[in-house]
Amino acid sequence: MAENYPKITSFKTADAFRAHLKALKLDLEIDDAILPAPESPLAQGLEYHGRRIGNRWCILPMEGWDCLPDGSPSELTRRRWLHFAESGAKLLFGCEACAVMESGKSNTRQLMITPGTMPKLKALCSEMRQRHAEKFGTADDLYIGLQLTHSGRYSHPHDDAKLESVTAYCHPLLDEKFRNTAANVVSDDELRNIIRRFIGAAKLAKEAGFDFVDVKMAHGYLGHELLSGFDRPGEFGGSFENRTRFFREIVEGIRREVPGLEIGTRFSIFDCLPFEKGPDKVGIPMQRGDIGVGNYKYAFGGDGTGLGCDLTEPLKFLELCRSLGVELICTTVCSPYYNPHFQRPAYYPVSDGYLPPEDPVCGAARQIRAVAEVKEHFRGTDMIFIGSGYTCLQEFLPQAGQAAVRTGKTDMVGIGRMVIAYPELPADALAGGPLRTKRICRTFGDCTTAPRGGMVSGCYPLDDFYKSRPECECVKEIKRKFREG
């Protein structure tokens, strides 16, 4: 049962944790101690297209569900972004998922970049550099991006309770799960319009002072879903060339119309079957007729079984990225909407989720292994890979990240949820520790439960700022109902 998985806090030494990993038959290396700078592999800088990135820590893009109605950053957004700037990480990969148009907003308070919001983003980007320089002496080696996205199937542009999906194709399982029909499938003409919106958003991002844009191809959002549009007719489906046309034309358009702006991408290396809550609240794969385990063709990077991966096409996509000069790759897997134990392994479910069907460290090890495989394929090139999935390792996150960089399994270590609870972790790790254990994210999931309940995101269990907000009691009530239900 899920509740019997031993918590990370039960392992008092690296040896004890390694013994647990060995019992699970996981090849996940953990260093004995956190090394201080400059000895630490995580303290080493690296070059990307003529710019120096000062160390190997990366902050992953996360939505706060807390922007103003026009899509501009609020004071809550500003607080979070300044925490990123003061974290000690030298790569801020996208800062936040930023919708390129209203129809692509995942919620009514999602960040947008428009001529009206751009000046506020420009001021915030400048303030981030200033805060970073004040704390660390220079911001010359700080590299800041903005993630551009269209939420596709998961769009809620006008009402957080009303899904207004824009899907890539009819999917027999996801259409059932999210109540979609053929009427939700986006036309080729509208895809061309969305491409133009991405390019226009990139122009504004450059004007706002961002070093690069992240063209999001992950988590089942529109760009990623198009990659698995094997049965979609027309110019954006079927062949590999057509399924990658959306991404390719965005990148080519940015290169043509926004010279000097660099491009990266957050990319799901593989995908798997959607999961649903079983009778005991534990996640089980969706199975409808003959579609399910053993017969699932909709996973980009899947092996046809629904649960395994085949990296043939993902590697081909990364070769395409390289040919387009997109060599900054922020890796992830699957989707937080339909198989979160793969994508962001956690010990506790979110309010509308399920209990983990495997020890969460299995999910972390799976991601680290997948990144190592793609990294090995591109060894000797200029490609830079950022790993994900580390937060559930908690106390052992720095030792695992340090080992992954030291052994060449990744170039950089990306952290998301952890930095919401403990933004100073990169700086503390670079100082050689010790970590502030009371600040470590325990994967309670409140930062997701809150927005799924219509509230702003934040670390309600550990951050005194969010503990004091009225939403905190609401989150507790939602979790209580989940436990009792």
Short mmCIF file of C-alpha atoms in Angstrom, two decimals:
data_model
loop_
_atom_site.label_atom_id
_atom_site.label_comp_id
_atom_site.label_asym_id
_atom_site.label_seq_id
_atom_site.Cartn_x
_atom_site.Cartn_y
_atom_site.Cartn_z
CA MET A 1 0.00 0.00 0.00
CA ALA A 2 1.14 3.54 -0.71
CA GLU A 3 1.14 4.63 2.93
CA ASN A 4 3.70 1.93 3.73
CA TYR A 5 6.44 3.45 1.58
CA PRO A 6 9.20 4.57 3.96
CA LYS A 7 9.58 8.32 4.17
CA ILE A 8 12.91 9.94 3.33
CA THR A 9 13.22 11.20 6.92
CA SER A 10 13.53 7.57 8.08
CA PHE A 11 16.95 7.29 6.40
CA LYS A 12 19.46 8.97 8.67
CA THR A 13 22.56 8.40 6.52
CA ALA A 14 23.46 8.15 2.86
CA ASP A 15 24.35 4.48 3.43
CA ALA A 16 20.87 3.78 4.81
CA PHE A 17 19.24 5.46 1.82
CA ARG A 18 21.52 3.59 -0.58
CA ALA A 19 20.49 0.31 1.04
CA HIS A 20 16.84 1.21 0.38
CA LEU A 21 17.63 2.03 -3.25
CA LYS A 22 19.45 -1.29 -3.61
CA ALA A 23 16.46 -3.17 -2.19
CA LEU A 24 14.31 -1.50 -4.84
CA LYS A 25 16.90 -2.45 -7.51
CA LEU A 26 17.34 1.22 -8.43
CA ASP A 27 20.56 2.44 -10.00
CA LEU A 28 20.55 5.86 -8.36
CA GLU A 29 23.87 7.19 -7.14
CA ILE A 30 24.02 9.24 -3.92
CA ASP A 31 27.20 11.01 -2.81
CA ASP A 32 28.18 10.76 0.86
CA ALA A 33 28.30 14.49 1.48
CA ILE A 34 27.45 17.86 -0.06
CA LEU A 35 30.67 19.38 -1.32
CA PRO A 36 31.15 23.15 -0.97
CA ALA A 37 32.09 25.48 -3.81
CA PRO A 38 34.44 25.55 -5.59
CA GLU A 39 35.02 21.77 -5.21
CA SER A 40 31.38 20.83 -5.85
CA PRO A 41 30.46 19.70 -9.37
CA LEU A 42 27.33 21.81 -8.89
CA ALA A 43 29.46 24.94 -8.53
CA GLN A 44 31.07 24.61 -11.95
CA GLY A 45 29.96 27.03 -14.64
CA LEU A 46 29.25 26.15 -18.25
CA GLU A 47 28.98 27.98 -21.56
CA TYR A 48 25.88 28.25 -23.72
CA HIS A 49 26.01 30.04 -27.06
CA GLY A 50 28.54 32.61 -25.91
CA ARG A 51 27.07 33.16 -22.44
CA ARG A 52 28.36 31.78 -19.16
CA ILE A 53 25.91 30.14 -16.76
CA GLY A 54 27.52 30.38 -13.33
CA ASN A 55 26.66 26.99 -11.78
CA ARG A 56 24.69 23.79 -12.32
CA TRP A 57 21.52 24.68 -10.39
CA CYS A 58 18.36 25.47 -12.34
CA ILE A 59 14.95 26.70 -11.16
CA LEU A 60 12.17 25.05 -13.14
CA PRO A 61 9.18 27.06 -14.44
CA MET A 62 6.12 26.90 -12.17
CA GLU A 63 2.75 28.62 -12.26
CA GLY A 64 1.54 30.46 -9.18
CA TRP A 65 -2.12 30.95 -10.19
CA ASP A 66 -1.65 34.44 -8.74
CA CYS A 67 -1.27 36.93 -11.58
CA LEU A 68 -3.58 39.90 -12.10
CA PRO A 69 -6.67 39.64 -14.34
CA ASP A 70 -4.80 41.14 -17.31
CA GLY A 71 -2.07 38.49 -16.98
CA SER A 72 0.56 40.77 -15.45
CA PRO A 73 2.57 39.70 -12.40
CA SER A 74 1.06 40.43 -8.99
CA GLU A 75 2.93 41.06 -5.75
CA LEU A 76 2.68 37.33 -5.06
CA THR A 77 4.27 36.61 -8.44
CA ARG A 78 6.97 39.16 -7.74
CA ARG A 79 7.72 37.62 -4.32
CA ARG A 80 8.16 34.16 -5.85
CA TRP A 81 10.34 35.33 -8.75
CA LEU A 82 12.60 37.32 -6.43
CA HIS A 83 13.03 34.16 -4.37
CA PHE A 84 14.19 32.45 -7.56
CA ALA A 85 16.68 35.26 -8.15
CA GLU A 86 18.02 34.99 -4.60
CA SER A 87 18.15 31.17 -4.56
CA GLY A 88 21.74 30.87 -5.76
CA ALA A 89 20.75 29.07 -8.99
CA LYS A 90 22.28 30.59 -12.12
CA LEU A 91 19.68 29.33 -14.61
CA LEU A 92 16.04 30.36 -14.24
CA PHE A 93 14.38 28.20 -16.86
CA GLY A 94 11.29 30.04 -17.87
CA CYS A 95 10.38 31.43 -14.44
CA GLU A 96 6.69 30.75 -15.04
CA ALA A 97 4.42 29.25 -17.69
CA CYS A 98 3.32 32.27 -19.71
CA ALA A 99 0.33 31.95 -22.04
CA VAL A 100 0.83 33.36 -25.51
CA MET A 101 -2.91 34.06 -25.92
CA GLU A 102 -6.08 34.03 -23.87
CA SER A 103 -7.42 30.73 -25.24
CA GLY A 104 -4.25 29.02 -23.99
CA LYS A 105 -4.48 30.08 -20.34
CA SER A 106 -4.54 27.17 -17.91
CA ASN A 107 -6.40 29.32 -15.39
CA THR A 108 -7.84 32.80 -15.14
CA ARG A 109 -4.80 34.09 -13.23
CA GLN A 110 -2.09 32.72 -15.50
CA LEU A 111 0.73 34.99 -16.60
CA MET A 112 0.40 36.40 -20.12
CA ILE A 113 2.79 38.48 -22.17
CA THR A 114 1.07 41.25 -24.11
CA PRO A 115 2.00 44.82 -24.99
CA GLY A 116 0.18 45.80 -21.78
CA THR A 117 1.89 43.33 -19.43
CA MET A 118 5.37 43.55 -20.97
CA PRO A 119 6.51 46.68 -19.04
CA LYS A 120 5.74 45.01 -15.69
CA LEU A 121 7.63 41.90 -16.77
CA LYS A 122 10.52 44.07 -17.89
CA ALA A 123 10.66 45.78 -14.49
CA LEU A 124 10.51 42.43 -12.67
CA CYS A 125 13.23 40.90 -14.85
CA SER A 126 15.47 43.88 -14.11
CA GLU A 127 14.73 43.66 -10.38
CA MET A 128 15.64 39.98 -10.38
CA ARG A 129 19.05 40.74 -11.83
CA GLN A 130 19.57 43.50 -9.30
CA ARG A 131 18.63 41.29 -6.33
CA HIS A 132 20.86 38.49 -7.58
CA ALA A 133 23.83 40.84 -8.00
CA GLU A 134 23.31 42.30 -4.53
CA LYS A 135 23.39 38.87 -2.95
CA PHE A 136 26.01 37.10 -5.08
CA GLY A 137 28.20 39.93 -6.37
CA THR A 138 27.27 39.74 -10.04
CA ALA A 139 24.39 38.84 -12.32
CA ASP A 140 26.57 38.55 -15.42
CA ASP A 141 26.39 34.75 -15.16
CA LEU A 142 22.65 34.63 -14.42
CA TYR A 143 20.58 33.34 -17.36
CA ILE A 144 16.83 34.09 -17.27
CA GLY A 145 14.17 32.68 -19.57
CA LEU A 146 10.42 32.96 -20.04
CA GLN A 147 8.36 29.85 -20.77
CA LEU A 148 5.90 30.33 -23.62
CA THR A 149 2.95 27.96 -23.67
CA HIS A 150 -0.54 27.16 -24.83
CA SER A 151 -2.31 24.90 -22.32
CA GLY A 152 -4.27 23.06 -24.98
CA ARG A 153 -6.43 20.35 -23.42
CA TYR A 154 -6.06 21.99 -19.98
CA SER A 155 -7.15 25.53 -20.85
CA HIS A 156 -9.46 27.43 -18.45
CA PRO A 157 -9.25 30.98 -19.88
CA HIS A 158 -12.52 32.41 -18.51
CA ASP A 159 -13.56 30.34 -15.50
CA ASP A 160 -11.32 28.13 -13.35
CA ALA A 161 -14.17 25.65 -13.06
CA LYS A 162 -14.89 25.53 -16.81
CA LEU A 163 -12.52 23.62 -19.07
CA GLU A 164 -12.28 25.06 -22.60
CA SER A 165 -10.02 22.47 -24.16
CA VAL A 166 -8.03 22.94 -27.35
CA THR A 167 -6.92 19.42 -28.25
CA ALA A 168 -4.53 18.09 -30.87
CA TYR A 169 -6.66 15.05 -31.76
CA CYS A 170 -9.37 12.77 -30.39
CA HIS A 171 -7.88 10.66 -27.61
CA PRO A 172 -10.16 7.84 -26.36
CA LEU A 173 -8.93 7.96 -22.74
CA LEU A 174 -8.16 11.64 -22.23
CA ASP A 175 -11.38 12.67 -23.97
CA GLU A 176 -13.27 10.62 -21.40
CA LYS A 177 -11.19 11.88 -18.49
CA PHE A 178 -11.56 15.55 -19.42
CA ARG A 179 -14.95 15.37 -21.19
CA ASN A 180 -13.66 16.37 -24.62
CA THR A 181 -15.15 15.73 -28.04
CA ALA A 182 -14.14 16.16 -31.67
CA ALA A 183 -15.37 19.76 -31.38
CA ASN A 184 -12.34 20.53 -29.20
CA VAL A 185 -9.78 19.52 -31.84
CA VAL A 186 -7.84 22.53 -33.10
CA SER A 187 -7.83 23.23 -36.85
CA ASP A 188 -4.70 23.67 -38.96
CA ASP A 189 -5.61 27.31 -39.53
CA GLU A 190 -5.88 27.96 -35.80
CA LEU A 191 -2.54 26.22 -35.22
CA ARG A 192 -0.98 28.64 -37.68
CA ASN A 193 -2.48 31.50 -35.68
CA ILE A 194 -1.10 30.05 -32.44
CA ILE A 195 2.33 29.80 -34.05
CA ARG A 196 2.16 33.51 -34.87
CA ARG A 197 1.21 34.22 -31.24
CA PHE A 198 4.28 32.33 -29.99
CA ILE A 199 6.49 34.40 -32.27
CA GLY A 200 4.85 37.63 -31.17
CA ALA A 201 5.25 36.64 -27.52
CA ALA A 202 8.96 35.99 -28.13
CA LYS A 203 9.38 39.51 -29.50
CA LEU A 204 7.88 40.93 -26.31
CA ALA A 205 10.01 38.63 -24.15
CA LYS A 206 13.16 39.98 -25.76
CA GLU A 207 11.95 43.55 -25.22
CA ALA A 208 11.31 42.69 -21.57
CA GLY A 209 14.94 41.66 -21.14
CA PHE A 210 14.75 37.87 -20.99
CA ASP A 211 17.81 36.03 -22.27
CA PHE A 212 15.82 33.24 -23.89
CA VAL A 213 12.36 31.79 -24.33
CA ASP A 214 11.30 28.25 -23.54
CA VAL A 215 8.98 26.82 -26.18
CA LYS A 216 7.11 24.32 -24.01
CA MET A 217 6.80 20.80 -25.42
CA ALA A 218 5.83 18.93 -22.29
CA HIS A 219 3.17 17.63 -19.92
CA GLY A 220 0.38 17.06 -22.44
CA TYR A 221 0.00 20.75 -23.31
CA LEU A 222 -0.72 21.60 -26.92
CA GLY A 223 2.80 21.46 -28.35
CA HIS A 224 3.56 18.16 -26.62
CA GLU A 225 0.21 16.59 -27.52
CA LEU A 226 0.80 17.32 -31.19
CA LEU A 227 3.89 15.09 -31.06
CA SER A 228 1.63 12.08 -30.52
CA GLY A 229 -0.90 13.05 -33.19
CA PHE A 230 -0.20 9.93 -35.23
CA ASP A 231 -3.78 9.77 -36.52
CA ARG A 232 -4.30 13.51 -36.95
CA PRO A 233 -4.89 14.37 -40.62
CA GLY A 234 -3.39 17.36 -42.38
CA GLU A 235 -0.11 19.23 -42.09
CA PHE A 236 0.27 18.85 -38.32
CA GLY A 237 -0.30 15.11 -37.89
CA GLY A 238 0.75 11.69 -39.08
CA SER A 239 4.41 11.74 -40.09
CA PHE A 240 7.21 12.81 -37.77
CA GLU A 241 7.79 15.84 -40.01
CA ASN A 242 4.18 16.92 -39.65
CA ARG A 243 3.93 16.19 -35.91
CA THR A 244 6.96 18.42 -35.27
CA ARG A 245 5.84 21.17 -37.68
CA PHE A 246 4.27 23.26 -34.87
CA PHE A 247 7.53 23.39 -32.91
CA ARG A 248 9.70 23.81 -35.99
CA GLU A 249 7.71 26.73 -37.38
CA ILE A 250 7.69 28.49 -34.01
CA VAL A 251 11.46 28.19 -33.70
CA GLU A 252 12.10 29.19 -37.30
CA GLY A 253 9.75 32.16 -36.89
CA ILE A 254 11.53 33.35 -33.74
CA ARG A 255 14.91 32.99 -35.44
CA ARG A 256 13.65 35.00 -38.40
CA GLU A 257 11.76 37.74 -36.55
CA VAL A 258 13.54 37.98 -33.18
CA PRO A 259 17.26 37.77 -33.95
CA GLY A 260 19.51 37.55 -30.93
CA LEU A 261 16.96 35.85 -28.68
CA GLU A 262 18.01 32.37 -27.60
CA ILE A 263 15.58 29.46 -27.47
CA GLY A 264 15.30 26.47 -25.15
CA THR A 265 12.56 23.91 -24.60
CA ARG A 266 10.99 22.02 -21.71
CA PHE A 267 10.47 18.58 -23.17
CA SER A 268 8.77 15.42 -21.91
CA ILE A 269 11.26 12.70 -22.86
CA PHE A 270 8.55 10.04 -22.78
CA ASP A 271 4.88 9.67 -21.97
CA CYS A 272 2.73 6.87 -20.53
CA LEU A 273 -0.86 5.77 -20.06
CA PRO A 274 -3.20 8.01 -18.09
CA PHE A 275 -3.83 6.76 -14.53
CA GLU A 276 -6.96 7.03 -12.42
CA LYS A 277 -7.86 6.47 -8.79
CA GLY A 278 -8.51 2.81 -8.00
CA PRO A 279 -10.90 1.41 -5.36
CA ASP A 280 -8.27 1.86 -2.62
CA LYS A 281 -7.35 5.37 -3.85
CA VAL A 282 -4.09 4.01 -5.36
CA GLY A 283 -3.41 4.97 -8.98
CA ILE A 284 -4.13 2.37 -11.64
CA PRO A 285 -3.71 2.59 -15.44
CA MET A 286 -6.86 3.47 -17.37
CA GLN A 287 -8.16 0.47 -19.27
CA ARG A 288 -11.07 0.83 -21.66
CA GLY A 289 -11.77 -2.20 -23.82
CA ASP A 290 -8.61 -3.16 -25.65
CA ILE A 291 -6.99 0.27 -25.06
CA GLY A 292 -4.74 0.24 -22.01
CA VAL A 293 -1.83 -1.78 -20.70
CA GLY A 294 -0.29 -3.68 -23.61
CA ASN A 295 -2.00 -1.62 -26.30
CA TYR A 296 -1.45 2.12 -26.13
CA LYS A 297 -0.25 4.04 -29.16
CA TYR A 298 -0.72 7.62 -27.93
CA ALA A 299 2.45 8.04 -25.88
CA PHE A 300 5.23 10.01 -27.57
CA GLY A 301 8.34 8.10 -26.52
CA GLY A 302 6.29 5.10 -25.42
CA ASP A 303 6.95 1.48 -26.34
CA GLY A 304 3.32 0.58 -27.12
CA THR A 305 2.62 -1.05 -23.76
CA GLY A 306 1.53 2.20 -22.11
CA LEU A 307 4.03 1.80 -19.29
CA GLY A 308 7.46 1.53 -20.94
CA CYS A 309 9.47 3.93 -23.08
CA ASP A 310 11.18 3.83 -26.44
CA LEU A 311 13.42 6.86 -26.94
CA THR A 312 13.77 6.50 -30.73
CA GLU A 313 11.46 9.40 -31.62
CA PRO A 314 12.39 11.59 -28.62
CA LEU A 315 16.03 11.36 -29.68
CA LYS A 316 14.98 12.22 -33.23
CA PHE A 317 13.13 15.26 -31.85
CA LEU A 318 16.23 16.32 -29.91
CA GLU A 319 18.29 15.95 -33.09
CA LEU A 320 15.79 18.32 -34.71
CA CYS A 321 16.23 20.74 -31.81
CA ARG A 322 19.98 20.65 -32.29
CA SER A 323 19.65 21.31 -36.04
CA LEU A 324 17.52 24.36 -35.18
CA GLY A 325 20.06 25.66 -32.65
CA VAL A 326 17.84 24.78 -29.67
CA GLU A 327 20.44 23.18 -27.44
CA LEU A 328 19.16 24.06 -23.94
CA ILE A 329 16.84 21.19 -22.99
CA CYS A 330 14.93 21.15 -19.73
CA THR A 331 13.86 17.54 -19.37
CA THR A 332 10.70 16.16 -17.79
CA VAL A 333 8.39 13.21 -18.45
CA CYS A 334 4.69 12.47 -18.81
CA SER A 335 2.07 14.85 -17.35
CA PRO A 336 0.95 16.14 -13.95
CA TYR A 337 -2.65 15.87 -15.17
CA TYR A 338 -2.89 12.15 -15.90
CA ASN A 339 0.15 10.32 -14.48
CA PRO A 340 1.75 12.57 -11.84
CA HIS A 341 3.62 9.77 -10.04
CA PHE A 342 5.82 9.57 -13.14
CA GLN A 343 6.18 13.32 -13.61
CA ARG A 344 6.51 14.67 -10.07
CA PRO A 345 6.80 11.73 -7.67
CA ALA A 346 5.38 12.50 -4.24
CA TYR A 347 4.52 10.77 -0.99
CA TYR A 348 1.16 12.52 -0.66
CA PRO A 349 -1.53 12.95 -3.34
CA VAL A 350 -3.05 16.25 -4.39
CA SER A 351 -6.76 16.75 -3.72
CA ASP A 352 -7.94 15.34 -7.05
CA GLY A 353 -5.17 12.78 -7.37
CA TYR A 354 -4.39 9.23 -6.29
CA LEU A 355 -2.04 7.53 -3.87
CA PRO A 356 1.30 6.56 -5.47
CA PRO A 357 1.33 3.03 -6.93
CA GLU A 358 5.09 2.76 -6.39
CA ASP A 359 7.70 4.07 -3.99
CA PRO A 360 8.15 7.70 -5.12
CA VAL A 361 11.94 7.32 -5.35
CA CYS A 362 11.26 4.97 -8.28
CA GLY A 363 9.84 7.92 -10.21
CA ALA A 364 12.87 10.07 -9.43
CA ALA A 365 15.28 7.31 -10.47
CA ARG A 366 13.34 6.72 -13.69
CA GLN A 367 13.68 10.36 -14.72
CA ILE A 368 17.37 10.55 -13.80
CA ARG A 369 18.02 7.37 -15.81
CA ALA A 370 16.13 8.68 -18.86
CA VAL A 371 18.10 11.94 -18.82
CA ALA A 372 21.33 9.95 -18.58
CA GLU A 373 20.34 8.02 -21.71
CA VAL A 374 19.66 11.10 -23.82
CA LYS A 375 22.74 12.84 -22.39
CA GLU A 376 24.88 9.87 -23.45
CA HIS A 377 23.43 10.00 -26.97
CA PHE A 378 24.52 13.64 -27.34
CA ARG A 379 27.85 13.36 -25.56
CA GLY A 380 30.47 15.50 -27.28
CA THR A 381 27.91 18.00 -28.58
CA ASP A 382 26.95 21.43 -27.25
CA MET A 383 23.57 20.19 -26.00
CA ILE A 384 22.85 21.07 -22.34
CA PHE A 385 20.40 18.90 -20.41
CA ILE A 386 18.66 19.92 -17.19
CA GLY A 387 17.37 17.05 -15.05
CA SER A 388 14.05 17.04 -13.16
CA GLY A 389 12.23 14.90 -10.61
CA TYR A 390 14.67 15.44 -7.73
CA THR A 391 12.40 17.04 -5.12
CA CYS A 392 11.05 13.79 -3.63
CA LEU A 393 14.63 12.87 -2.66
CA GLN A 394 14.42 15.65 -0.05
CA GLU A 395 17.53 15.60 2.24
CA PHE A 396 19.41 13.62 -0.39
CA LEU A 397 18.54 15.91 -3.31
CA PRO A 398 21.92 17.73 -3.34
CA GLN A 399 23.88 14.48 -3.04
CA ALA A 400 21.88 12.88 -5.88
CA GLY A 401 22.22 15.97 -8.08
CA GLN A 402 25.91 16.28 -7.29
CA ALA A 403 26.45 12.62 -8.24
CA ALA A 404 24.45 12.98 -11.47
CA VAL A 405 26.51 15.99 -12.59
CA ARG A 406 29.79 14.41 -11.43
CA THR A 407 29.15 11.22 -13.42
CA GLY A 408 27.91 13.03 -16.54
CA LYS A 409 24.29 11.87 -16.25
CA THR A 410 23.05 15.43 -16.50
CA ASP A 411 24.51 18.88 -17.04
CA MET A 412 22.32 20.69 -14.54
CA VAL A 413 19.94 19.90 -11.68
CA GLY A 414 16.48 21.41 -11.91
CA ILE A 415 14.26 21.98 -8.87
CA GLY A 416 10.63 23.06 -8.81
CA ARG A 417 8.43 22.38 -5.76
CA MET A 418 11.49 22.33 -3.51
CA VAL A 419 12.28 25.97 -4.23
CA ILE A 420 8.73 27.02 -3.32
CA ALA A 421 9.32 25.67 0.20
CA TYR A 422 13.07 26.26 0.43
CA PRO A 423 14.31 28.83 -2.10
CA GLU A 424 17.76 29.07 -0.50
CA LEU A 425 18.58 25.39 -1.05
CA PRO A 426 21.00 25.94 -3.99
CA ALA A 427 22.95 28.58 -2.06
CA ASP A 428 23.03 26.42 1.08
CA ALA A 429 24.19 23.39 -0.91
CA LEU A 430 26.91 25.42 -2.64
CA ALA A 431 28.09 26.48 0.80
CA GLY A 432 28.49 22.80 1.67
CA GLY A 433 25.38 22.56 3.84
CA PRO A 434 23.94 21.74 6.25
CA LEU A 435 20.44 22.01 4.88
CA ARG A 436 17.64 23.64 6.84
CA THR A 437 15.59 20.51 7.39
CA LYS A 438 12.47 22.36 8.53
CA ARG A 439 12.32 24.07 5.12
CA ILE A 440 12.64 20.92 2.99
CA CYS A 441 9.65 20.11 0.78
CA ARG A 442 8.00 16.87 1.93
CA THR A 443 5.79 16.64 -1.19
CA PHE A 444 2.56 17.34 0.71
CA GLY A 445 1.11 18.70 -2.54
CA ASP A 446 -0.53 21.81 -1.07
CA CYS A 447 1.12 23.96 -3.77
CA THR A 448 -1.06 22.03 -6.26
CA THR A 449 -4.10 21.28 -4.10
CA ALA A 450 -4.63 25.01 -3.54
CA PRO A 451 -4.89 26.01 -7.22
CA ARG A 452 -6.91 22.91 -8.04
CA GLY A 453 -9.32 24.36 -5.46
CA GLY A 454 -9.30 27.83 -7.04
CA MET A 455 -6.66 29.38 -4.74
CA VAL A 456 -3.19 30.77 -5.27
CA SER A 457 -0.28 28.35 -5.13
CA GLY A 458 2.26 28.40 -2.32
CA CYS A 459 3.85 26.25 0.36
CA TYR A 460 1.10 26.34 2.97
CA PRO A 461 2.72 23.80 5.34
CA LEU A 462 6.21 25.37 5.55
CA ASP A 463 6.14 29.01 4.46
CA ASP A 464 4.91 31.29 7.26
CA PHE A 465 3.74 33.79 4.65
CA TYR A 466 1.24 31.29 3.19
CA LYS A 467 0.43 29.74 6.57
CA SER A 468 -1.01 33.11 7.60
CA ARG A 469 -3.23 33.45 4.52
CA PRO A 470 -6.94 32.52 4.77
CA GLU A 471 -6.52 29.90 2.04
CA CYS A 472 -4.48 27.76 4.43
CA GLU A 473 -7.54 26.57 6.34
CA CYS A 474 -9.36 25.91 3.07
CA VAL A 475 -6.52 23.70 1.87
CA LYS A 476 -6.61 21.75 5.13
CA GLU A 477 -10.35 21.19 4.70
CA ILE A 478 -9.91 19.94 1.12
CA LYS A 479 -7.27 17.48 2.30
CA ARG A 480 -9.44 16.30 5.19
CA LYS A 481 -12.28 15.51 2.79
CA PHE A 482 -9.88 13.57 0.56
CA ARG A 483 -8.71 11.44 3.49
CA GLU A 484 -12.27 10.74 4.63
CA GLY A 485 -13.62 10.16 1.14
#
